Amino acid sequence: MPYAGEIHYQGTVTGGNHRNVLILVHGAGGSYLYWPPEIRHLAGRDILAIDLPGHGESKGDPKDSIEAYAQVLLEFMDRLEIDQAVLCGHSMGSAIAQRMSLDFPDRVYGLILVGAGARLRVHPQLIKEVSRPETYHQAVSQIMAWSFSQHADQKLARLAGDRMKESSPKVLAADFAACNTFDIRDEVGEIKQPTLVICGDDDQMTPVKFSEFLADNIRGSRLEVIPGAGHMVMLEKPEDVAVLIDEFLEQMARY
């Protein structure tokens, strides 16, 4: 398994111009597996899917701030000598991508924000429940109920929940703490990179209005709402999301 420091990742980078590398950043309590093969293995693309610290196969401890996770991503790029990349983040991963674009703009060539928001508040009761071993599995089951649309394959939802339950409560608690303090509503207009915003029309975790706010405030951005999908839109509609990402990367290659 390839590692860059403590960070486990899947994928390879070929060629000398790395600015079209796509880095996939999962959401709270997730891993690189939350990006399905249809997206991780887009033909002809350099794509790296990472596990954040303490998640999946990565070592280290989870972080409790989006700024700290952005620093982790910056160091990951440095280790692999990637000067610029297109960042694709889901939920908490989208917050990390947005923070990177603001704090280290010269390292971000483009943004793909999936199930995203400029603010990611988490209910205090949910933070409490995920931090306690005795209520953790129940809380994850509730998160999954909110994360998939009514049309979703229930086997897929159970698999996603089982993967999240493999993480320790401290991982999801730290992630939710990071999300809860993330709020760039006053800064989002400063994002200058070409941006694609993707959401499901049945997203209960980050409703469509969150994506509309991003699209309205990031100049030149493009919003795509996918019918019949929830917060885990990339798992429910992998082919649709893959096509949108591929088209965006093709556009970026022309700049």
mmCIF file of C-alpha atoms in Angstrom:
data_model
loop_
_atom_site.group_PDB
_atom_site.id
_atom_site.type_symbol
_atom_site.label_atom_id
_atom_site.label_comp_id
_atom_site.label_asym_id
_atom_site.label_seq_id
_atom_site.Cartn_x
_atom_site.Cartn_y
_atom_site.Cartn_z
ATOM 1 C CA MET A 1 0.000 0.000 0.000
ATOM 2 C CA PRO A 2 1.460 3.406 -0.924
ATOM 3 C CA TYR A 3 2.026 5.961 1.811
ATOM 4 C CA ALA A 4 3.206 9.556 1.851
ATOM 5 C CA GLY A 5 4.374 9.963 5.426
ATOM 6 C CA GLU A 6 1.472 8.701 7.534
ATOM 7 C CA ILE A 7 -1.076 9.178 4.765
ATOM 8 C CA HIS A 8 -2.300 6.137 2.858
ATOM 9 C CA TYR A 9 -3.490 6.751 -0.673
ATOM 10 C CA GLN A 10 -4.628 4.888 -3.753
ATOM 11 C CA GLY A 11 -3.664 5.818 -7.289
ATOM 12 C CA THR A 12 -0.606 6.941 -9.215
ATOM 13 C CA VAL A 13 0.668 10.089 -10.866
ATOM 14 C CA THR A 14 2.254 9.906 -14.302
ATOM 15 C CA GLY A 15 3.845 12.579 -16.444
ATOM 16 C CA GLY A 16 5.655 15.750 -15.498
ATOM 17 C CA ASN A 17 2.795 18.276 -15.357
ATOM 18 C CA HIS A 18 0.993 17.559 -12.099
ATOM 19 C CA ARG A 19 -1.474 20.415 -12.097
ATOM 20 C CA ASN A 20 -4.206 18.184 -13.519
ATOM 21 C CA VAL A 21 -3.826 15.597 -10.755
ATOM 22 C CA LEU A 22 -7.152 15.021 -9.033
ATOM 23 C CA ILE A 23 -7.013 14.456 -5.263
ATOM 24 C CA LEU A 24 -10.137 12.926 -3.708
ATOM 25 C CA VAL A 25 -10.797 13.872 -0.073
ATOM 26 C CA HIS A 26 -13.457 11.920 1.816
ATOM 27 C CA GLY A 27 -15.872 13.212 4.434
ATOM 28 C CA ALA A 28 -16.243 12.787 8.196
ATOM 29 C CA GLY A 29 -15.656 9.254 9.440
ATOM 30 C CA GLY A 30 -14.962 8.041 5.915
ATOM 31 C CA SER A 31 -12.074 6.658 3.899
ATOM 32 C CA TYR A 32 -10.931 6.543 0.282
ATOM 33 C CA LEU A 33 -13.492 3.757 -0.278
ATOM 34 C CA TYR A 34 -16.286 6.320 -0.116
ATOM 35 C CA TRP A 35 -15.122 7.237 -3.629
ATOM 36 C CA PRO A 36 -16.382 4.398 -5.856
ATOM 37 C CA PRO A 37 -14.224 2.802 -8.586
ATOM 38 C CA GLU A 38 -16.096 4.685 -11.317
ATOM 39 C CA ILE A 39 -14.544 7.887 -9.948
ATOM 40 C CA ARG A 40 -11.206 6.584 -8.643
ATOM 41 C CA HIS A 41 -10.383 4.931 -11.957
ATOM 42 C CA LEU A 42 -11.453 7.455 -14.565
ATOM 43 C CA ALA A 43 -9.665 6.481 -17.763
ATOM 44 C CA GLY A 44 -6.636 8.557 -18.635
ATOM 45 C CA ARG A 45 -6.691 10.588 -15.408
ATOM 46 C CA ASP A 46 -4.124 10.940 -12.632
ATOM 47 C CA ILE A 47 -6.240 10.424 -9.506
ATOM 48 C CA LEU A 48 -5.171 10.015 -5.884
ATOM 49 C CA ALA A 49 -7.722 9.041 -3.228
ATOM 50 C CA ILE A 50 -6.431 9.616 0.290
ATOM 51 C CA ASP A 51 -7.269 8.424 3.781
ATOM 52 C CA LEU A 52 -7.076 11.332 6.222
ATOM 53 C CA PRO A 53 -5.063 10.779 9.435
ATOM 54 C CA GLY A 54 -6.616 8.111 11.661
ATOM 55 C CA HIS A 55 -9.009 7.066 8.884
ATOM 56 C CA GLY A 56 -8.927 3.927 6.763
ATOM 57 C CA GLU A 57 -5.347 2.720 6.403
ATOM 58 C CA SER A 58 -3.682 6.000 7.422
ATOM 59 C CA LYS A 59 -1.671 6.358 10.574
ATOM 60 C CA GLY A 60 -1.742 9.204 13.078
ATOM 61 C CA ASP A 61 -4.625 10.849 14.869
ATOM 62 C CA PRO A 62 -7.680 12.605 13.431
ATOM 63 C CA LYS A 63 -7.704 16.402 13.543
ATOM 64 C CA ASP A 64 -10.327 18.573 15.194
ATOM 65 C CA SER A 65 -10.122 21.518 12.810
ATOM 66 C CA ILE A 66 -10.461 21.993 9.067
ATOM 67 C CA GLU A 67 -7.311 24.145 9.118
ATOM 68 C CA ALA A 68 -5.308 21.209 10.531
ATOM 69 C CA TYR A 69 -6.642 18.872 7.870
ATOM 70 C CA ALA A 70 -5.740 21.428 5.181
ATOM 71 C CA GLN A 71 -2.184 21.424 6.509
ATOM 72 C CA VAL A 72 -2.143 17.623 6.269
ATOM 73 C CA LEU A 73 -3.231 17.810 2.630
ATOM 74 C CA LEU A 74 -0.591 20.436 1.880
ATOM 75 C CA GLU A 75 2.127 18.214 3.376
ATOM 76 C CA PHE A 76 0.819 15.242 1.393
ATOM 77 C CA MET A 77 1.181 17.221 -1.835
ATOM 78 C CA ASP A 78 4.662 18.350 -0.830
ATOM 79 C CA ARG A 79 5.792 14.771 -0.190
ATOM 80 C CA LEU A 80 4.641 13.686 -3.639
ATOM 81 C CA GLU A 81 6.025 16.876 -5.238
ATOM 82 C CA ILE A 82 2.630 17.933 -6.541
ATOM 83 C CA ASP A 83 2.787 21.688 -7.067
ATOM 84 C CA GLN A 84 -0.873 22.104 -8.031
ATOM 85 C CA ALA A 85 -3.896 19.837 -8.060
ATOM 86 C CA VAL A 86 -7.618 19.801 -8.620
ATOM 87 C CA LEU A 87 -9.188 19.026 -5.244
ATOM 88 C CA CYS A 88 -12.416 17.059 -5.029
ATOM 89 C CA GLY A 89 -13.915 16.909 -1.549
ATOM 90 C CA HIS A 90 -17.091 15.399 -0.152
ATOM 91 C CA SER A 91 -18.788 17.055 2.842
ATOM 92 C CA MET A 92 -15.949 17.597 5.361
ATOM 93 C CA GLY A 93 -13.552 16.950 2.482
ATOM 94 C CA SER A 94 -15.160 19.848 0.622
ATOM 95 C CA ALA A 95 -14.466 22.088 3.610
ATOM 96 C CA ILE A 96 -10.807 21.024 3.513
ATOM 97 C CA ALA A 97 -10.677 21.764 -0.221
ATOM 98 C CA GLN A 98 -12.234 25.209 0.280
ATOM 99 C CA ARG A 99 -9.823 26.013 3.097
ATOM 100 C CA MET A 100 -6.900 24.947 0.893
ATOM 101 C CA SER A 101 -8.117 27.198 -1.924
ATOM 102 C CA LEU A 102 -8.206 30.182 0.435
ATOM 103 C CA ASP A 103 -5.046 29.563 2.467
ATOM 104 C CA PHE A 104 -2.844 28.060 -0.269
ATOM 105 C CA PRO A 105 -4.411 29.307 -3.527
ATOM 106 C CA ASP A 106 -1.318 28.684 -5.635
ATOM 107 C CA ARG A 107 -1.534 24.954 -4.836
ATOM 108 C CA VAL A 108 -5.153 24.548 -5.959
ATOM 109 C CA TYR A 109 -5.843 24.477 -9.699
ATOM 110 C CA GLY A 110 -9.559 23.765 -9.436
ATOM 111 C CA LEU A 111 -12.269 22.668 -7.016
ATOM 112 C CA ILE A 112 -14.975 20.010 -7.110
ATOM 113 C CA LEU A 113 -17.280 20.349 -4.096
ATOM 114 C CA VAL A 114 -19.632 17.409 -3.462
ATOM 115 C CA GLY A 115 -22.350 17.521 -0.801
ATOM 116 C CA ALA A 116 -20.765 20.749 0.337
ATOM 117 C CA GLY A 117 -21.433 23.899 2.297
ATOM 118 C CA ALA A 118 -19.696 27.093 3.355
ATOM 119 C CA ARG A 119 -20.822 26.195 6.872
ATOM 120 C CA LEU A 120 -21.141 22.687 8.335
ATOM 121 C CA ARG A 121 -22.820 22.896 11.718
ATOM 122 C CA VAL A 122 -23.393 19.608 13.581
ATOM 123 C CA HIS A 123 -26.140 19.127 16.169
ATOM 124 C CA PRO A 124 -24.615 19.031 19.692
ATOM 125 C CA GLN A 125 -26.528 15.855 20.552
ATOM 126 C CA LEU A 126 -25.040 14.064 17.551
ATOM 127 C CA ILE A 127 -21.519 15.121 18.542
ATOM 128 C CA LYS A 128 -22.196 13.739 22.019
ATOM 129 C CA GLU A 129 -23.598 10.445 20.731
ATOM 130 C CA VAL A 130 -20.745 9.687 18.302
ATOM 131 C CA SER A 131 -18.154 10.306 21.024
ATOM 132 C CA ARG A 132 -19.579 7.617 23.325
ATOM 133 C CA PRO A 133 -18.934 3.905 22.526
ATOM 134 C CA GLU A 134 -22.331 2.889 23.902
ATOM 135 C CA THR A 135 -24.235 5.169 21.492
ATOM 136 C CA TYR A 136 -21.783 5.228 18.572
ATOM 137 C CA HIS A 137 -23.368 2.530 16.394
ATOM 138 C CA GLN A 138 -26.835 3.983 16.898
ATOM 139 C CA ALA A 139 -25.552 7.430 15.906
ATOM 140 C CA VAL A 140 -23.872 6.064 12.770
ATOM 141 C CA SER A 141 -27.102 4.330 11.757
ATOM 142 C CA GLN A 142 -28.893 7.665 12.061
ATOM 143 C CA ILE A 143 -26.199 9.409 10.019
ATOM 144 C CA MET A 144 -26.631 6.840 7.264
ATOM 145 C CA ALA A 145 -30.413 7.314 7.318
ATOM 146 C CA TRP A 146 -29.851 11.026 6.699
ATOM 147 C CA SER A 147 -27.077 10.469 4.143
ATOM 148 C CA PHE A 148 -28.894 8.360 1.551
ATOM 149 C CA SER A 149 -31.977 9.185 -0.467
ATOM 150 C CA GLN A 150 -35.201 7.222 -0.232
ATOM 151 C CA HIS A 151 -34.300 5.671 -3.587
ATOM 152 C CA ALA A 152 -30.936 4.313 -2.425
ATOM 153 C CA ASP A 153 -30.021 0.634 -2.442
ATOM 154 C CA GLN A 154 -30.290 -0.369 1.226
ATOM 155 C CA LYS A 155 -27.391 -2.814 0.864
ATOM 156 C CA LEU A 156 -25.224 0.111 -0.232
ATOM 157 C CA ALA A 157 -26.346 2.188 2.761
ATOM 158 C CA ARG A 158 -25.611 -0.684 5.172
ATOM 159 C CA LEU A 159 -22.153 -1.191 3.669
ATOM 160 C CA ALA A 160 -21.346 2.509 4.039
ATOM 161 C CA GLY A 161 -22.544 2.391 7.654
ATOM 162 C CA ASP A 162 -20.500 -0.722 8.396
ATOM 163 C CA ARG A 163 -17.394 0.989 7.037
ATOM 164 C CA MET A 164 -17.996 4.016 9.232
ATOM 165 C CA LYS A 165 -18.547 1.812 12.289
ATOM 166 C CA GLU A 166 -15.072 0.364 11.771
ATOM 167 C CA SER A 167 -13.657 3.753 12.826
ATOM 168 C CA SER A 168 -13.288 4.508 16.507
ATOM 169 C CA PRO A 169 -15.690 7.010 18.108
ATOM 170 C CA LYS A 170 -12.824 9.481 18.585
ATOM 171 C CA VAL A 171 -12.360 9.739 14.808
ATOM 172 C CA LEU A 172 -15.916 10.766 14.031
ATOM 173 C CA ALA A 173 -16.097 12.963 17.142
ATOM 174 C CA ALA A 174 -12.963 14.851 16.027
ATOM 175 C CA ASP A 175 -14.300 15.173 12.491
ATOM 176 C CA PHE A 176 -17.634 16.545 13.676
ATOM 177 C CA ALA A 177 -15.814 19.010 15.926
ATOM 178 C CA ALA A 178 -13.852 20.178 12.872
ATOM 179 C CA CYS A 179 -17.029 20.505 10.798
ATOM 180 C CA ASN A 180 -18.890 22.305 13.570
ATOM 181 C CA THR A 181 -16.422 25.189 13.666
ATOM 182 C CA PHE A 182 -16.122 25.495 9.875
ATOM 183 C CA ASP A 183 -17.755 28.666 8.600
ATOM 184 C CA ILE A 184 -16.384 30.567 5.600
ATOM 185 C CA ARG A 185 -19.586 32.291 4.505
ATOM 186 C CA ASP A 186 -17.799 35.642 4.700
ATOM 187 C CA GLU A 187 -14.781 34.335 2.749
ATOM 188 C CA VAL A 188 -16.282 32.112 0.085
ATOM 189 C CA GLY A 189 -16.454 34.958 -2.422
ATOM 190 C CA GLU A 190 -12.649 35.087 -2.333
ATOM 191 C CA ILE A 191 -12.351 31.649 -3.957
ATOM 192 C CA LYS A 192 -10.969 32.261 -7.444
ATOM 193 C CA GLN A 193 -10.355 28.748 -8.767
ATOM 194 C CA PRO A 194 -12.693 27.196 -11.356
ATOM 195 C CA THR A 195 -15.278 25.306 -9.305
ATOM 196 C CA LEU A 196 -17.813 22.556 -9.908
ATOM 197 C CA VAL A 197 -20.476 22.094 -7.217
ATOM 198 C CA ILE A 198 -22.343 18.758 -7.129
ATOM 199 C CA CYS A 199 -25.202 17.744 -4.856
ATOM 200 C CA GLY A 200 -28.108 15.329 -4.714
ATOM 201 C CA ASP A 201 -31.594 16.771 -4.812
ATOM 202 C CA ASP A 202 -32.517 14.721 -1.698
ATOM 203 C CA ASP A 203 -29.493 15.710 0.408
ATOM 204 C CA GLN A 204 -30.604 16.054 4.041
ATOM 205 C CA MET A 205 -27.134 16.653 5.513
ATOM 206 C CA THR A 206 -26.121 19.547 3.241
ATOM 207 C CA PRO A 207 -29.361 20.576 1.493
ATOM 208 C CA VAL A 208 -29.375 21.923 -2.051
ATOM 209 C CA LYS A 209 -29.554 25.498 -0.725
ATOM 210 C CA PHE A 210 -26.023 25.014 0.683
ATOM 211 C CA SER A 211 -24.715 24.208 -2.799
ATOM 212 C CA GLU A 212 -26.715 27.060 -4.298
ATOM 213 C CA PHE A 213 -25.038 29.456 -1.858
ATOM 214 C CA LEU A 214 -21.615 28.238 -2.966
ATOM 215 C CA ALA A 215 -22.505 28.532 -6.642
ATOM 216 C CA ASP A 216 -23.959 32.009 -6.137
ATOM 217 C CA ASN A 217 -20.876 33.262 -4.308
ATOM 218 C CA ILE A 218 -17.991 31.575 -6.147
ATOM 219 C CA ARG A 219 -17.604 33.536 -9.344
ATOM 220 C CA GLY A 220 -17.889 31.453 -12.484
ATOM 221 C CA SER A 221 -18.753 28.251 -10.640
ATOM 222 C CA ARG A 222 -21.106 25.630 -12.025
ATOM 223 C CA LEU A 223 -23.819 23.836 -10.046
ATOM 224 C CA GLU A 224 -25.068 20.342 -10.912
ATOM 225 C CA VAL A 225 -27.992 18.886 -8.933
ATOM 226 C CA ILE A 226 -28.401 15.137 -9.442
ATOM 227 C CA PRO A 227 -31.956 13.803 -9.184
ATOM 228 C CA GLY A 228 -32.769 10.871 -6.916
ATOM 229 C CA ALA A 229 -29.641 11.116 -4.773
ATOM 230 C CA GLY A 230 -28.831 12.133 -1.220
ATOM 231 C CA HIS A 231 -25.713 13.298 0.602
ATOM 232 C CA MET A 232 -23.749 10.242 -0.552
ATOM 233 C CA VAL A 233 -24.437 11.217 -4.155
ATOM 234 C CA MET A 234 -21.120 9.783 -5.390
ATOM 235 C CA LEU A 235 -22.090 6.338 -4.035
ATOM 236 C CA GLU A 236 -25.714 6.460 -5.167
ATOM 237 C CA LYS A 237 -25.035 7.869 -8.644
ATOM 238 C CA PRO A 238 -21.376 7.053 -9.362
ATOM 239 C CA GLU A 239 -21.660 7.107 -13.155
ATOM 240 C CA ASP A 240 -23.376 10.523 -13.163
ATOM 241 C CA VAL A 241 -20.795 12.029 -10.817
ATOM 242 C CA ALA A 242 -17.923 10.452 -12.771
ATOM 243 C CA VAL A 243 -19.143 12.017 -16.020
ATOM 244 C CA LEU A 244 -19.378 15.460 -14.410
ATOM 245 C CA ILE A 245 -15.901 15.168 -12.920
ATOM 246 C CA ASP A 246 -14.413 13.941 -16.200
ATOM 247 C CA GLU A 247 -15.991 16.823 -18.121
ATOM 248 C CA PHE A 248 -14.668 19.323 -15.574
ATOM 249 C CA LEU A 249 -11.138 17.888 -15.774
ATOM 250 C CA GLU A 250 -11.309 18.067 -19.563
ATOM 251 C CA GLN A 251 -12.222 21.746 -19.290
ATOM 252 C CA MET A 252 -9.376 22.346 -16.837
ATOM 253 C CA ALA A 253 -6.907 20.734 -19.228
ATOM 254 C CA ARG A 254 -7.658 23.464 -21.764
ATOM 255 C CA TYR A 255 -6.664 26.330 -19.451
#
